[in-house]
Amino acid sequence: MLISSRFSSSFARGRPVWVWLAVVLLSGSFTGCGHPTDTSQNSQASLGLESQGLGAASSQLLKGDKYSQLTVEVGSVAGHEPAQATLDYLTTFLNARLNKPAGIVTVTGTSVPATGSGGLATTDLATIEAANRKSYSGDNNISVYIMFLDNHNTIDTADSKVLGLAYQSTSIAIFDDTISLESNASDHALVEKTVLVHEFGHLLGLVNIGTPMAGADHYDYTHNRGHCSNPLCLMNYAVNTSRLLTVFSGQVPTLDNACLADLRAAGGK
Ligand SMILES: [Zn+2]
Ligand SMILES: [Zn+2]
């Protein structure tokens, strides 16, 4: 999960925007945020690999032996489509980390009906996915579904808002309305990229949810689960827009050596 939260009004840019990168453990129980747990009621197609908890598909995503190809299906509510540069960034990120000799294919154009403004619970996300997702794993292909939504997450508060959420083994939701609210227009692309690759990092089992730590302990025991203790790593729990622009020079944070080692030890590159 990626959460944005505001604290003070002291930032020079005029809008204090703090972005929290967080994860909710979805397998069996939503221990992180107290969400309902049973996704079977929503999986009208008995989704198999896709219906499992976060991190459960990490090995098959990283390795190329069973699934030599990855399809990334991108569904969007009209007006909330990701920038092509965002999808290109994700493709580059995945090609660098995943063993997929038959290739990584991005499929766009799947429309998702507008969901309104009343808030979406994570169980709602699974329902929306089941109604709109077209691609599932089969033969040599493993599929990931990413939906860019309007609306907001029901766990949002005045000071803490979810920007993105990896909520099942191959499923990510991005709350584009919330990103727009929490970032300046010029920062939107940077935040969008950061949210997307951070959430995909959770699908790859980082940190220690699906993919074990290969070397030194870099698990963040203090904050939300599945995050890296290195404040300069993509998988750290907390990044804010100010840091994205200053510490990271307007670049998307990258995985540190500890997280890279985890992925390589689990079958990635
Ligand atoms: Zn996270
Ligand atoms: Zn890390």
PDB file of C-alpha atoms and ligand atoms in Angstrom:
ATOM      1  CA  MET A   1       0.000   0.000   0.000  1.00  0.00           C
ATOM      2  CA  LEU A   2       1.110   3.503  -0.558  1.00  0.00           C
ATOM      3  CA  ILE A   3      -0.411   6.072   1.724  1.00  0.00           C
ATOM      4  CA  SER A   4      -0.131   9.799   1.555  1.00  0.00           C
ATOM      5  CA  SER A   5      -0.479  11.748   4.721  1.00  0.00           C
ATOM      6  CA  ARG A   6      -0.200  15.424   5.537  1.00  0.00           C
ATOM      7  CA  PHE A   7       1.382  16.722   8.662  1.00  0.00           C
ATOM      8  CA  SER A   8       2.467  20.308   8.690  1.00  0.00           C
ATOM      9  CA  SER A   9       2.157  23.300   6.472  1.00  0.00           C
ATOM     10  CA  SER A  10       5.819  24.149   6.500  1.00  0.00           C
ATOM     11  CA  PHE A  11       6.922  22.872   3.139  1.00  0.00           C
ATOM     12  CA  ALA A  12       8.134  25.508   0.762  1.00  0.00           C
ATOM     13  CA  ARG A  13       6.244  24.005  -2.145  1.00  0.00           C
ATOM     14  CA  GLY A  14       3.031  25.143  -0.541  1.00  0.00           C
ATOM     15  CA  ARG A  15       1.426  21.749  -0.135  1.00  0.00           C
ATOM     16  CA  PRO A  16       2.969  19.478   2.453  1.00  0.00           C
ATOM     17  CA  VAL A  17       2.692  16.029   1.004  1.00  0.00           C
ATOM     18  CA  TRP A  18       4.019  13.033   2.838  1.00  0.00           C
ATOM     19  CA  VAL A  19       3.769   9.704   1.169  1.00  0.00           C
ATOM     20  CA  TRP A  20       3.798   6.521   3.127  1.00  0.00           C
ATOM     21  CA  LEU A  21       4.649   3.294   1.453  1.00  0.00           C
ATOM     22  CA  ALA A  22       2.914   0.549   3.276  1.00  0.00           C
ATOM     23  CA  VAL A  23       1.679  -2.948   2.729  1.00  0.00           C
ATOM     24  CA  VAL A  24      -1.315  -4.868   3.889  1.00  0.00           C
ATOM     25  CA  LEU A  25      -0.880  -8.582   4.286  1.00  0.00           C
ATOM     26  CA  LEU A  26      -3.687 -10.131   2.347  1.00  0.00           C
ATOM     27  CA  SER A  27      -3.281 -13.845   2.603  1.00  0.00           C
ATOM     28  CA  GLY A  28      -6.130 -15.320   4.542  1.00  0.00           C
ATOM     29  CA  SER A  29      -6.410 -12.383   6.817  1.00  0.00           C
ATOM     30  CA  PHE A  30      -6.107  -8.690   6.361  1.00  0.00           C
ATOM     31  CA  THR A  31      -4.120  -8.327   9.499  1.00  0.00           C
ATOM     32  CA  GLY A  32      -2.704  -4.971   8.550  1.00  0.00           C
ATOM     33  CA  CYS A  33      -5.863  -2.974   8.270  1.00  0.00           C
ATOM     34  CA  GLY A  34      -8.636  -5.162   9.493  1.00  0.00           C
ATOM     35  CA  HIS A  35     -10.223  -5.692   6.118  1.00  0.00           C
ATOM     36  CA  PRO A  36     -12.396  -8.708   5.432  1.00  0.00           C
ATOM     37  CA  THR A  37     -10.418 -11.671   4.301  1.00  0.00           C
ATOM     38  CA  ASP A  38     -12.480 -13.975   2.194  1.00  0.00           C
ATOM     39  CA  THR A  39     -11.803 -13.298  -1.452  1.00  0.00           C
ATOM     40  CA  SER A  40     -13.431 -16.503  -2.653  1.00  0.00           C
ATOM     41  CA  GLN A  41     -16.841 -14.883  -2.676  1.00  0.00           C
ATOM     42  CA  ASN A  42     -15.540 -12.485  -5.272  1.00  0.00           C
ATOM     43  CA  SER A  43     -13.623 -14.875  -7.463  1.00  0.00           C
ATOM     44  CA  GLN A  44     -16.323 -15.854  -9.861  1.00  0.00           C
ATOM     45  CA  ALA A  45     -13.857 -17.652 -12.092  1.00  0.00           C
ATOM     46  CA  SER A  46     -12.093 -19.634  -9.357  1.00  0.00           C
ATOM     47  CA  LEU A  47      -9.018 -17.640 -10.076  1.00  0.00           C
ATOM     48  CA  GLY A  48      -6.426 -20.117  -8.876  1.00  0.00           C
ATOM     49  CA  LEU A  49      -3.047 -18.432  -8.633  1.00  0.00           C
ATOM     50  CA  GLU A  50      -4.695 -15.036  -8.848  1.00  0.00           C
ATOM     51  CA  SER A  51      -6.897 -15.534  -5.792  1.00  0.00           C
ATOM     52  CA  GLN A  52      -4.037 -16.160  -3.413  1.00  0.00           C
ATOM     53  CA  GLY A  53      -2.542 -13.795  -0.894  1.00  0.00           C
ATOM     54  CA  LEU A  54       0.053 -11.158  -1.450  1.00  0.00           C
ATOM     55  CA  GLY A  55       3.446 -12.634  -2.257  1.00  0.00           C
ATOM     56  CA  ALA A  56       2.080 -16.060  -3.157  1.00  0.00           C
ATOM     57  CA  ALA A  57       2.943 -15.625  -6.843  1.00  0.00           C
ATOM     58  CA  SER A  58       6.333 -14.013  -6.264  1.00  0.00           C
ATOM     59  CA  SER A  59       8.393 -17.051  -7.166  1.00  0.00           C
ATOM     60  CA  GLN A  60       6.454 -17.685 -10.369  1.00  0.00           C
ATOM     61  CA  LEU A  61       6.744 -14.027 -11.292  1.00  0.00           C
ATOM     62  CA  LEU A  62      10.507 -14.008 -10.765  1.00  0.00           C
ATOM     63  CA  LYS A  63      11.380 -17.353 -12.345  1.00  0.00           C
ATOM     64  CA  GLY A  64      11.036 -18.324 -15.952  1.00  0.00           C
ATOM     65  CA  ASP A  65      10.779 -22.085 -15.740  1.00  0.00           C
ATOM     66  CA  LYS A  66       7.033 -22.569 -15.418  1.00  0.00           C
ATOM     67  CA  TYR A  67       5.921 -19.185 -16.721  1.00  0.00           C
ATOM     68  CA  SER A  68       8.310 -17.868 -19.348  1.00  0.00           C
ATOM     69  CA  GLN A  69       6.055 -14.935 -20.252  1.00  0.00           C
ATOM     70  CA  LEU A  70       4.381 -12.219 -18.214  1.00  0.00           C
ATOM     71  CA  THR A  71       1.296 -10.334 -19.326  1.00  0.00           C
ATOM     72  CA  VAL A  72       0.619  -7.070 -17.518  1.00  0.00           C
ATOM     73  CA  GLU A  73      -3.022  -6.161 -18.083  1.00  0.00           C
ATOM     74  CA  VAL A  74      -3.835  -2.522 -17.355  1.00  0.00           C
ATOM     75  CA  GLY A  75      -7.461  -1.595 -16.778  1.00  0.00           C
ATOM     76  CA  SER A  76      -8.504   2.006 -16.289  1.00  0.00           C
ATOM     77  CA  VAL A  77     -11.502   4.101 -15.480  1.00  0.00           C
ATOM     78  CA  ALA A  78     -11.929   6.606 -18.308  1.00  0.00           C
ATOM     79  CA  GLY A  79      -9.840   9.672 -17.664  1.00  0.00           C
ATOM     80  CA  HIS A  80      -7.567   7.874 -15.242  1.00  0.00           C
ATOM     81  CA  GLU A  81      -5.298   6.001 -17.636  1.00  0.00           C
ATOM     82  CA  PRO A  82      -1.620   5.918 -16.662  1.00  0.00           C
ATOM     83  CA  ALA A  83       0.911   7.852 -18.667  1.00  0.00           C
ATOM     84  CA  GLN A  84       2.699   5.795 -21.298  1.00  0.00           C
ATOM     85  CA  ALA A  85       5.965   6.799 -19.611  1.00  0.00           C
ATOM     86  CA  THR A  86       4.721   5.126 -16.440  1.00  0.00           C
ATOM     87  CA  LEU A  87       4.033   1.865 -18.233  1.00  0.00           C
ATOM     88  CA  ASP A  88       7.396   2.077 -20.003  1.00  0.00           C
ATOM     89  CA  TYR A  89       9.109   2.590 -16.674  1.00  0.00           C
ATOM     90  CA  LEU A  90       7.392  -0.474 -15.239  1.00  0.00           C
ATOM     91  CA  THR A  91       8.363  -2.582 -18.246  1.00  0.00           C
ATOM     92  CA  THR A  92      12.009  -1.563 -17.900  1.00  0.00           C
ATOM     93  CA  PHE A  93      11.892  -2.307 -14.174  1.00  0.00           C
ATOM     94  CA  LEU A  94      10.395  -5.751 -14.760  1.00  0.00           C
ATOM     95  CA  ASN A  95      12.736  -6.690 -17.604  1.00  0.00           C
ATOM     96  CA  ALA A  96      15.656  -5.934 -15.309  1.00  0.00           C
ATOM     97  CA  ARG A  97      14.388  -8.139 -12.482  1.00  0.00           C
ATOM     98  CA  LEU A  98      12.296 -10.972 -13.920  1.00  0.00           C
ATOM     99  CA  ASN A  99      13.375 -14.021 -15.879  1.00  0.00           C
ATOM    100  CA  LYS A 100      10.817 -14.031 -18.666  1.00  0.00           C
ATOM    101  CA  PRO A 101      12.594 -15.279 -21.800  1.00  0.00           C
ATOM    102  CA  ALA A 102       9.359 -15.248 -23.811  1.00  0.00           C
ATOM    103  CA  GLY A 103       8.854 -11.609 -22.959  1.00  0.00           C
ATOM    104  CA  ILE A 104       6.815  -9.173 -20.930  1.00  0.00           C
ATOM    105  CA  VAL A 105       3.684  -7.964 -22.666  1.00  0.00           C
ATOM    106  CA  THR A 106       1.653  -4.978 -21.541  1.00  0.00           C
ATOM    107  CA  VAL A 107      -1.987  -4.973 -22.568  1.00  0.00           C
ATOM    108  CA  THR A 108      -3.909  -1.745 -22.163  1.00  0.00           C
ATOM    109  CA  GLY A 109      -7.399  -0.735 -23.109  1.00  0.00           C
ATOM    110  CA  THR A 110      -9.412  -2.738 -20.631  1.00  0.00           C
ATOM    111  CA  SER A 111     -12.007  -0.306 -19.410  1.00  0.00           C
ATOM    112  CA  VAL A 112     -13.227  -0.245 -15.844  1.00  0.00           C
ATOM    113  CA  PRO A 113     -16.573   1.423 -15.122  1.00  0.00           C
ATOM    114  CA  ALA A 114     -16.403   4.541 -12.996  1.00  0.00           C
ATOM    115  CA  THR A 115     -16.870   3.680  -9.341  1.00  0.00           C
ATOM    116  CA  GLY A 116     -18.077   7.044  -8.079  1.00  0.00           C
ATOM    117  CA  SER A 117     -16.807   8.798  -5.007  1.00  0.00           C
ATOM    118  CA  GLY A 118     -18.198   6.812  -2.099  1.00  0.00           C
ATOM    119  CA  GLY A 119     -15.004   4.970  -1.279  1.00  0.00           C
ATOM    120  CA  LEU A 120     -13.825   1.473  -2.099  1.00  0.00           C
ATOM    121  CA  ALA A 121     -12.984  -1.254   0.378  1.00  0.00           C
ATOM    122  CA  THR A 122     -10.476  -3.893  -0.591  1.00  0.00           C
ATOM    123  CA  THR A 123     -13.254  -6.412  -1.027  1.00  0.00           C
ATOM    124  CA  ASP A 124     -14.724  -4.006  -3.557  1.00  0.00           C
ATOM    125  CA  LEU A 125     -11.440  -4.095  -5.430  1.00  0.00           C
ATOM    126  CA  ALA A 126     -11.628  -7.865  -5.806  1.00  0.00           C
ATOM    127  CA  THR A 127     -15.182  -7.548  -7.108  1.00  0.00           C
ATOM    128  CA  ILE A 128     -14.199  -4.910  -9.648  1.00  0.00           C
ATOM    129  CA  GLU A 129     -11.260  -7.040 -10.725  1.00  0.00           C
ATOM    130  CA  ALA A 130     -13.391 -10.144 -11.186  1.00  0.00           C
ATOM    131  CA  ALA A 131     -15.833  -8.206 -13.370  1.00  0.00           C
ATOM    132  CA  ASN A 132     -13.226  -6.608 -15.604  1.00  0.00           C
ATOM    133  CA  ARG A 133     -10.023  -8.638 -15.672  1.00  0.00           C
ATOM    134  CA  LYS A 134      -9.456 -10.440 -18.940  1.00  0.00           C
ATOM    135  CA  SER A 135      -6.135 -12.239 -18.548  1.00  0.00           C
ATOM    136  CA  TYR A 136      -5.272 -15.081 -16.230  1.00  0.00           C
ATOM    137  CA  SER A 137      -2.323 -17.371 -15.875  1.00  0.00           C
ATOM    138  CA  GLY A 138      -2.168 -20.378 -18.145  1.00  0.00           C
ATOM    139  CA  ASP A 139       0.250 -22.403 -20.250  1.00  0.00           C
ATOM    140  CA  ASN A 140       3.553 -20.523 -20.122  1.00  0.00           C
ATOM    141  CA  ASN A 141       2.007 -17.153 -19.266  1.00  0.00           C
ATOM    142  CA  ILE A 142       1.511 -15.555 -15.873  1.00  0.00           C
ATOM    143  CA  SER A 143      -0.696 -12.486 -15.687  1.00  0.00           C
ATOM    144  CA  VAL A 144      -0.833  -9.447 -13.444  1.00  0.00           C
ATOM    145  CA  TYR A 145      -3.807  -7.096 -13.370  1.00  0.00           C
ATOM    146  CA  ILE A 146      -3.375  -3.426 -12.542  1.00  0.00           C
ATOM    147  CA  MET A 147      -6.360  -1.111 -12.372  1.00  0.00           C
ATOM    148  CA  PHE A 148      -6.213   2.659 -12.318  1.00  0.00           C
ATOM    149  CA  LEU A 149      -9.279   3.845 -10.484  1.00  0.00           C
ATOM    150  CA  ASP A 150     -11.171   6.957  -9.601  1.00  0.00           C
ATOM    151  CA  ASN A 151     -12.540   7.181  -6.062  1.00  0.00           C
ATOM    152  CA  HIS A 152     -10.577   6.522  -2.884  1.00  0.00           C
ATOM    153  CA  ASN A 153      -9.951   3.804  -0.341  1.00  0.00           C
ATOM    154  CA  THR A 154     -12.338   3.561   2.586  1.00  0.00           C
ATOM    155  CA  ILE A 155      -9.472   3.447   5.064  1.00  0.00           C
ATOM    156  CA  ASP A 156      -8.449   6.964   4.080  1.00  0.00           C
ATOM    157  CA  THR A 157      -8.523   9.554   6.810  1.00  0.00           C
ATOM    158  CA  ALA A 158      -8.019  13.285   6.700  1.00  0.00           C
ATOM    159  CA  ASP A 159      -4.329  12.777   7.341  1.00  0.00           C
ATOM    160  CA  SER A 160      -3.670   9.442   5.672  1.00  0.00           C
ATOM    161  CA  LYS A 161      -4.701   8.397   2.195  1.00  0.00           C
ATOM    162  CA  VAL A 162      -4.054   5.242   0.215  1.00  0.00           C
ATOM    163  CA  LEU A 163      -2.502   5.884  -3.184  1.00  0.00           C
ATOM    164  CA  GLY A 164      -1.984   2.308  -4.273  1.00  0.00           C
ATOM    165  CA  LEU A 165      -2.526  -1.179  -2.976  1.00  0.00           C
ATOM    166  CA  ALA A 166      -1.228  -4.603  -3.882  1.00  0.00           C
ATOM    167  CA  TYR A 167      -4.126  -6.638  -2.556  1.00  0.00           C
ATOM    168  CA  GLN A 168      -3.803 -10.135  -4.000  1.00  0.00           C
ATOM    169  CA  SER A 169      -1.039 -12.254  -5.475  1.00  0.00           C
ATOM    170  CA  THR A 170      -1.272 -10.672  -8.928  1.00  0.00           C
ATOM    171  CA  SER A 171      -3.471  -7.629  -8.354  1.00  0.00           C
ATOM    172  CA  ILE A 172      -2.748  -3.937  -7.879  1.00  0.00           C
ATOM    173  CA  ALA A 173      -5.126  -0.995  -7.560  1.00  0.00           C
ATOM    174  CA  ILE A 174      -4.003   2.598  -8.059  1.00  0.00           C
ATOM    175  CA  PHE A 175      -6.186   5.416  -6.760  1.00  0.00           C
ATOM    176  CA  ASP A 176      -5.535   8.056  -9.374  1.00  0.00           C
ATOM    177  CA  ASP A 177      -7.914  10.607  -7.909  1.00  0.00           C
ATOM    178  CA  THR A 178      -6.035  10.448  -4.645  1.00  0.00           C
ATOM    179  CA  ILE A 179      -2.669  10.756  -6.360  1.00  0.00           C
ATOM    180  CA  SER A 180      -3.940  13.859  -8.098  1.00  0.00           C
ATOM    181  CA  LEU A 181      -5.169  15.297  -4.829  1.00  0.00           C
ATOM    182  CA  GLU A 182      -1.926  14.580  -3.045  1.00  0.00           C
ATOM    183  CA  SER A 183       0.581  15.700  -5.634  1.00  0.00           C
ATOM    184  CA  ASN A 184       1.188  18.784  -7.687  1.00  0.00           C
ATOM    185  CA  ALA A 185       0.475  18.414 -11.383  1.00  0.00           C
ATOM    186  CA  SER A 186       4.179  18.430 -12.112  1.00  0.00           C
ATOM    187  CA  ASP A 187       4.815  15.692  -9.558  1.00  0.00           C
ATOM    188  CA  HIS A 188       1.979  13.412 -10.625  1.00  0.00           C
ATOM    189  CA  ALA A 189       4.057  11.348 -13.039  1.00  0.00           C
ATOM    190  CA  LEU A 190       6.810  10.819 -10.489  1.00  0.00           C
ATOM    191  CA  VAL A 191       4.369   9.725  -7.791  1.00  0.00           C
ATOM    192  CA  GLU A 192       2.480   7.501 -10.247  1.00  0.00           C
ATOM    193  CA  LYS A 193       5.656   5.665 -11.249  1.00  0.00           C
ATOM    194  CA  THR A 194       6.812   5.327  -7.649  1.00  0.00           C
ATOM    195  CA  VAL A 195       3.479   3.926  -6.494  1.00  0.00           C
ATOM    196  CA  LEU A 196       3.323   1.425  -9.321  1.00  0.00           C
ATOM    197  CA  VAL A 197       6.793  -0.083  -8.987  1.00  0.00           C
ATOM    198  CA  HIS A 198       6.576  -0.086  -5.188  1.00  0.00           C
ATOM    199  CA  GLU A 199       3.344  -2.056  -5.347  1.00  0.00           C
ATOM    200  CA  PHE A 200       4.828  -4.439  -7.895  1.00  0.00           C
ATOM    201  CA  GLY A 201       7.687  -4.953  -5.442  1.00  0.00           C
ATOM    202  CA  HIS A 202       5.099  -6.359  -3.064  1.00  0.00           C
ATOM    203  CA  LEU A 203       3.860  -8.770  -5.737  1.00  0.00           C
ATOM    204  CA  LEU A 204       7.483  -9.893  -6.029  1.00  0.00           C
ATOM    205  CA  GLY A 205       7.436 -10.808  -2.352  1.00  0.00           C
ATOM    206  CA  LEU A 206       9.337  -7.878  -0.867  1.00  0.00           C
ATOM    207  CA  VAL A 207      10.177  -7.633   1.944  1.00  0.00           C
ATOM    208  CA  ASN A 208       9.985 -11.114   3.415  1.00  0.00           C
ATOM    209  CA  ILE A 209       6.358 -11.640   2.367  1.00  0.00           C
ATOM    210  CA  GLY A 210       6.722 -14.355  -0.227  1.00  0.00           C
ATOM    211  CA  THR A 211      10.414 -13.821  -0.943  1.00  0.00           C
ATOM    212  CA  PRO A 212      12.710 -14.616   2.001  1.00  0.00           C
ATOM    213  CA  MET A 213      15.536 -12.303   2.941  1.00  0.00           C
ATOM    214  CA  ALA A 214      18.706 -13.661   1.373  1.00  0.00           C
ATOM    215  CA  GLY A 215      21.316 -11.828   3.410  1.00  0.00           C
ATOM    216  CA  ALA A 216      21.429  -9.274   6.163  1.00  0.00           C
ATOM    217  CA  ASP A 217      18.194  -8.526   7.955  1.00  0.00           C
ATOM    218  CA  HIS A 218      16.613  -5.496   6.310  1.00  0.00           C
ATOM    219  CA  TYR A 219      13.031  -6.039   7.400  1.00  0.00           C
ATOM    220  CA  ASP A 220      11.341  -3.020   8.919  1.00  0.00           C
ATOM    221  CA  TYR A 221       9.998  -4.304  12.221  1.00  0.00           C
ATOM    222  CA  THR A 222       8.622  -0.958  13.286  1.00  0.00           C
ATOM    223  CA  HIS A 223       6.251   0.011  10.535  1.00  0.00           C
ATOM    224  CA  ASN A 224       3.857  -1.689   8.183  1.00  0.00           C
ATOM    225  CA  ARG A 225       4.718  -5.152   7.008  1.00  0.00           C
ATOM    226  CA  GLY A 226       6.673  -5.983   3.923  1.00  0.00           C
ATOM    227  CA  HIS A 227       9.012  -3.024   3.905  1.00  0.00           C
ATOM    228  CA  CYS A 228      12.733  -2.395   3.832  1.00  0.00           C
ATOM    229  CA  SER A 229      14.531  -0.694   6.673  1.00  0.00           C
ATOM    230  CA  ASN A 230      16.767   1.270   4.278  1.00  0.00           C
ATOM    231  CA  PRO A 231      15.259   4.768   3.937  1.00  0.00           C
ATOM    232  CA  LEU A 232      16.765   5.077   0.467  1.00  0.00           C
ATOM    233  CA  CYS A 233      15.172   1.889  -0.898  1.00  0.00           C
ATOM    234  CA  LEU A 234      12.087   1.767  -3.093  1.00  0.00           C
ATOM    235  CA  MET A 235      10.565  -0.636  -0.596  1.00  0.00           C
ATOM    236  CA  ASN A 236      10.980   1.627   2.427  1.00  0.00           C
ATOM    237  CA  TYR A 237       7.686   2.373   4.116  1.00  0.00           C
ATOM    238  CA  ALA A 238       7.996   6.130   3.893  1.00  0.00           C
ATOM    239  CA  VAL A 239       8.731   8.395   0.995  1.00  0.00           C
ATOM    240  CA  ASN A 240       7.422  11.892   0.623  1.00  0.00           C
ATOM    241  CA  THR A 241       7.189  14.143  -2.364  1.00  0.00           C
ATOM    242  CA  SER A 242       9.804  16.472  -0.967  1.00  0.00           C
ATOM    243  CA  ARG A 243      12.257  13.587  -0.684  1.00  0.00           C
ATOM    244  CA  LEU A 244      11.365  12.349  -4.152  1.00  0.00           C
ATOM    245  CA  LEU A 245      12.332  15.750  -5.498  1.00  0.00           C
ATOM    246  CA  THR A 246      15.398  16.363  -3.340  1.00  0.00           C
ATOM    247  CA  VAL A 247      16.943  13.179  -1.961  1.00  0.00           C
ATOM    248  CA  PHE A 248      16.043  11.230  -5.101  1.00  0.00           C
ATOM    249  CA  SER A 249      16.500  14.185  -7.469  1.00  0.00           C
ATOM    250  CA  GLY A 250      13.080  13.714  -8.985  1.00  0.00           C
ATOM    251  CA  GLN A 251      13.794  10.088  -9.810  1.00  0.00           C
ATOM    252  CA  VAL A 252      11.840   7.053  -8.716  1.00  0.00           C
ATOM    253  CA  PRO A 253      13.649   5.357  -5.810  1.00  0.00           C
ATOM    254  CA  THR A 254      15.360   2.115  -6.756  1.00  0.00           C
ATOM    255  CA  LEU A 255      15.748  -1.170  -4.927  1.00  0.00           C
ATOM    256  CA  ASP A 256      18.758  -1.305  -2.646  1.00  0.00           C
ATOM    257  CA  ASN A 257      21.280  -4.133  -2.728  1.00  0.00           C
ATOM    258  CA  ALA A 258      19.535  -6.080   0.006  1.00  0.00           C
ATOM    259  CA  CYS A 259      16.233  -6.185  -1.862  1.00  0.00           C
ATOM    260  CA  LEU A 260      18.000  -6.942  -5.137  1.00  0.00           C
ATOM    261  CA  ALA A 261      19.773  -9.863  -3.456  1.00  0.00           C
ATOM    262  CA  ASP A 262      16.433 -11.185  -2.220  1.00  0.00           C
ATOM    263  CA  LEU A 263      14.957 -11.185  -5.712  1.00  0.00           C
ATOM    264  CA  ARG A 264      18.037 -12.844  -7.251  1.00  0.00           C
ATOM    265  CA  ALA A 265      18.123 -15.540  -4.606  1.00  0.00           C
ATOM    266  CA  ALA A 266      14.431 -16.259  -5.280  1.00  0.00           C
ATOM    267  CA  GLY A 267      14.939 -16.741  -9.002  1.00  0.00           C
ATOM    268  CA  GLY A 268      14.916 -13.213 -10.350  1.00  0.00           C
ATOM    269  CA  LYS A 269      17.689 -11.249 -12.005  1.00  0.00           C
TER     270      LYS A 269
HETATM  271 ZN    ZN B   1       4.285  -0.922   0.500  1.00  0.00          ZN
HETATM  272 ZN    ZN B   2      15.396  -2.593   0.260  1.00  0.00          ZN
END
